[in-house]
Amino acid sequence: MAVAIVNGIFSPWVLMVFLLYPVWYPGWAPPSSQIVYMASALILSTVTIMLAGVPAALYERWSAKPSSIVVSSIWLAGTVLLTLPALPNVMRALSG
């Protein structure tokens, strides 16, 4: 879960979700840039978790005797793979 949150905050795709806020952001909510950015990061984190779960679900479905450790490992590996494009931004943030 923490890896997906890091991806949501630092991913290069968060800018695309942020720019498309008129499509998904409710009209009754105040369009403050901080709120829109946090909602964009939350959407991206949720999408990361959902996409990373697809290979784990396929393994669970097709395996004769699925192990919860293996399913969790597949899910974590998928999340880490989806977070790789965010690593340069994380490194820039950590360097000061």
PDB file of C-alpha atoms in Angstrom:
ATOM      1  CA  MET A   1       0.000   0.000   0.000  1.00  0.00           C
ATOM      2  CA  ALA A   2       2.810   2.427   0.838  1.00  0.00           C
ATOM      3  CA  VAL A   3       4.467   1.759  -2.516  1.00  0.00           C
ATOM      4  CA  ALA A   4       1.235   2.673  -4.289  1.00  0.00           C
ATOM      5  CA  ILE A   5       0.973   5.901  -2.274  1.00  0.00           C
ATOM      6  CA  VAL A   6       4.532   6.829  -3.265  1.00  0.00           C
ATOM      7  CA  ASN A   7       3.568   6.160  -6.878  1.00  0.00           C
ATOM      8  CA  GLY A   8       0.471   8.313  -6.539  1.00  0.00           C
ATOM      9  CA  ILE A   9       2.392  11.277  -5.183  1.00  0.00           C
ATOM     10  CA  PHE A  10       5.555  11.142  -7.304  1.00  0.00           C
ATOM     11  CA  SER A  11       4.462   9.521 -10.563  1.00  0.00           C
ATOM     12  CA  PRO A  12       4.852  11.485 -13.780  1.00  0.00           C
ATOM     13  CA  TRP A  13       1.267  10.478 -14.573  1.00  0.00           C
ATOM     14  CA  VAL A  14      -0.104  12.539 -11.684  1.00  0.00           C
ATOM     15  CA  LEU A  15       0.256  15.648 -13.865  1.00  0.00           C
ATOM     16  CA  MET A  16      -1.974  14.064 -16.529  1.00  0.00           C
ATOM     17  CA  VAL A  17      -4.637  13.169 -13.956  1.00  0.00           C
ATOM     18  CA  PHE A  18      -4.327  16.661 -12.478  1.00  0.00           C
ATOM     19  CA  LEU A  19      -4.814  18.328 -15.862  1.00  0.00           C
ATOM     20  CA  LEU A  20      -7.873  16.192 -16.574  1.00  0.00           C
ATOM     21  CA  TYR A  21      -9.608  17.289 -13.363  1.00  0.00           C
ATOM     22  CA  PRO A  22     -12.585  18.867 -15.221  1.00  0.00           C
ATOM     23  CA  VAL A  23     -13.494  15.357 -16.354  1.00  0.00           C
ATOM     24  CA  TRP A  24     -13.472  13.631 -12.960  1.00  0.00           C
ATOM     25  CA  TYR A  25     -13.622  16.379 -10.317  1.00  0.00           C
ATOM     26  CA  PRO A  26     -17.128  17.159  -9.025  1.00  0.00           C
ATOM     27  CA  GLY A  27     -18.489  20.570  -9.935  1.00  0.00           C
ATOM     28  CA  TRP A  28     -19.807  21.260  -6.441  1.00  0.00           C
ATOM     29  CA  ALA A  29     -16.357  20.899  -4.830  1.00  0.00           C
ATOM     30  CA  PRO A  30     -14.032  23.894  -4.595  1.00  0.00           C
ATOM     31  CA  PRO A  31     -11.349  23.608  -7.318  1.00  0.00           C
ATOM     32  CA  SER A  32      -8.396  24.358  -5.025  1.00  0.00           C
ATOM     33  CA  SER A  33      -5.153  23.170  -6.612  1.00  0.00           C
ATOM     34  CA  GLN A  34      -4.019  21.427  -3.407  1.00  0.00           C
ATOM     35  CA  ILE A  35      -7.263  19.463  -3.130  1.00  0.00           C
ATOM     36  CA  VAL A  36      -7.212  18.546  -6.817  1.00  0.00           C
ATOM     37  CA  TYR A  37      -3.578  17.385  -6.541  1.00  0.00           C
ATOM     38  CA  MET A  38      -4.315  15.229  -3.491  1.00  0.00           C
ATOM     39  CA  ALA A  39      -7.343  13.703  -5.227  1.00  0.00           C
ATOM     40  CA  SER A  40      -5.206  13.072  -8.334  1.00  0.00           C
ATOM     41  CA  ALA A  41      -2.599  11.284  -6.223  1.00  0.00           C
ATOM     42  CA  LEU A  42      -5.325   9.227  -4.560  1.00  0.00           C
ATOM     43  CA  ILE A  43      -6.785   8.226  -7.928  1.00  0.00           C
ATOM     44  CA  LEU A  44      -3.356   7.227  -9.219  1.00  0.00           C
ATOM     45  CA  SER A  45      -2.616   5.228  -6.057  1.00  0.00           C
ATOM     46  CA  THR A  46      -5.903   3.387  -6.390  1.00  0.00           C
ATOM     47  CA  VAL A  47      -5.283   2.618 -10.063  1.00  0.00           C
ATOM     48  CA  THR A  48      -1.820   1.317  -9.162  1.00  0.00           C
ATOM     49  CA  ILE A  49      -3.260  -1.102  -6.601  1.00  0.00           C
ATOM     50  CA  MET A  50      -5.959  -2.254  -9.017  1.00  0.00           C
ATOM     51  CA  LEU A  51      -3.578  -2.840 -11.936  1.00  0.00           C
ATOM     52  CA  ALA A  52      -1.025  -4.608  -9.755  1.00  0.00           C
ATOM     53  CA  GLY A  53      -3.741  -6.943  -8.528  1.00  0.00           C
ATOM     54  CA  VAL A  54      -4.583  -8.268 -11.985  1.00  0.00           C
ATOM     55  CA  PRO A  55      -1.605 -10.683 -12.272  1.00  0.00           C
ATOM     56  CA  ALA A  56      -2.151 -11.804  -8.683  1.00  0.00           C
ATOM     57  CA  ALA A  57      -5.814 -12.502  -9.385  1.00  0.00           C
ATOM     58  CA  LEU A  58      -4.936 -14.408 -12.556  1.00  0.00           C
ATOM     59  CA  TYR A  59      -2.445 -16.536 -10.645  1.00  0.00           C
ATOM     60  CA  GLU A  60      -5.010 -17.180  -7.936  1.00  0.00           C
ATOM     61  CA  ARG A  61      -7.606 -18.148 -10.514  1.00  0.00           C
ATOM     62  CA  TRP A  62      -5.411 -20.423 -12.614  1.00  0.00           C
ATOM     63  CA  SER A  63      -3.368 -22.046  -9.857  1.00  0.00           C
ATOM     64  CA  ALA A  64      -4.496 -25.379  -8.509  1.00  0.00           C
ATOM     65  CA  LYS A  65      -3.436 -24.508  -4.949  1.00  0.00           C
ATOM     66  CA  PRO A  66      -2.726 -20.787  -4.625  1.00  0.00           C
ATOM     67  CA  SER A  67      -0.578 -19.657  -1.730  1.00  0.00           C
ATOM     68  CA  SER A  68      -1.366 -16.343  -0.082  1.00  0.00           C
ATOM     69  CA  ILE A  69       2.358 -15.562   0.217  1.00  0.00           C
ATOM     70  CA  VAL A  70       2.826 -16.001  -3.536  1.00  0.00           C
ATOM     71  CA  VAL A  71      -0.273 -13.939  -4.328  1.00  0.00           C
ATOM     72  CA  SER A  72       0.917 -11.129  -2.058  1.00  0.00           C
ATOM     73  CA  SER A  73       4.392 -11.266  -3.576  1.00  0.00           C
ATOM     74  CA  ILE A  74       2.991 -11.024  -7.093  1.00  0.00           C
ATOM     75  CA  TRP A  75       0.846  -8.082  -6.039  1.00  0.00           C
ATOM     76  CA  LEU A  76       3.823  -6.312  -4.414  1.00  0.00           C
ATOM     77  CA  ALA A  77       6.030  -6.979  -7.448  1.00  0.00           C
ATOM     78  CA  GLY A  78       3.377  -5.518  -9.743  1.00  0.00           C
ATOM     79  CA  THR A  79       3.083  -2.443  -7.547  1.00  0.00           C
ATOM     80  CA  VAL A  80       6.852  -1.964  -7.511  1.00  0.00           C
ATOM     81  CA  LEU A  81       7.010  -2.323 -11.296  1.00  0.00           C
ATOM     82  CA  LEU A  82       4.302   0.302 -11.732  1.00  0.00           C
ATOM     83  CA  THR A  83       6.174   2.604  -9.331  1.00  0.00           C
ATOM     84  CA  LEU A  84       9.501   2.472 -11.197  1.00  0.00           C
ATOM     85  CA  PRO A  85       8.741   5.568 -13.341  1.00  0.00           C
ATOM     86  CA  ALA A  86       8.260   7.565 -10.117  1.00  0.00           C
ATOM     87  CA  LEU A  87      11.709   6.754  -8.705  1.00  0.00           C
ATOM     88  CA  PRO A  88      13.549   9.704 -10.309  1.00  0.00           C
ATOM     89  CA  ASN A  89      11.049  12.095  -8.734  1.00  0.00           C
ATOM     90  CA  VAL A  90      11.432  10.363  -5.366  1.00  0.00           C
ATOM     91  CA  MET A  91      15.212  10.678  -5.584  1.00  0.00           C
ATOM     92  CA  ARG A  92      14.935  14.376  -6.451  1.00  0.00           C
ATOM     93  CA  ALA A  93      12.646  14.941  -3.464  1.00  0.00           C
ATOM     94  CA  LEU A  94      14.980  13.075  -1.109  1.00  0.00           C
ATOM     95  CA  SER A  95      18.083  14.916  -2.276  1.00  0.00           C
ATOM     96  CA  GLY A  96      16.746  18.185  -1.007  1.00  0.00           C
TER      97      GLY A  96
END
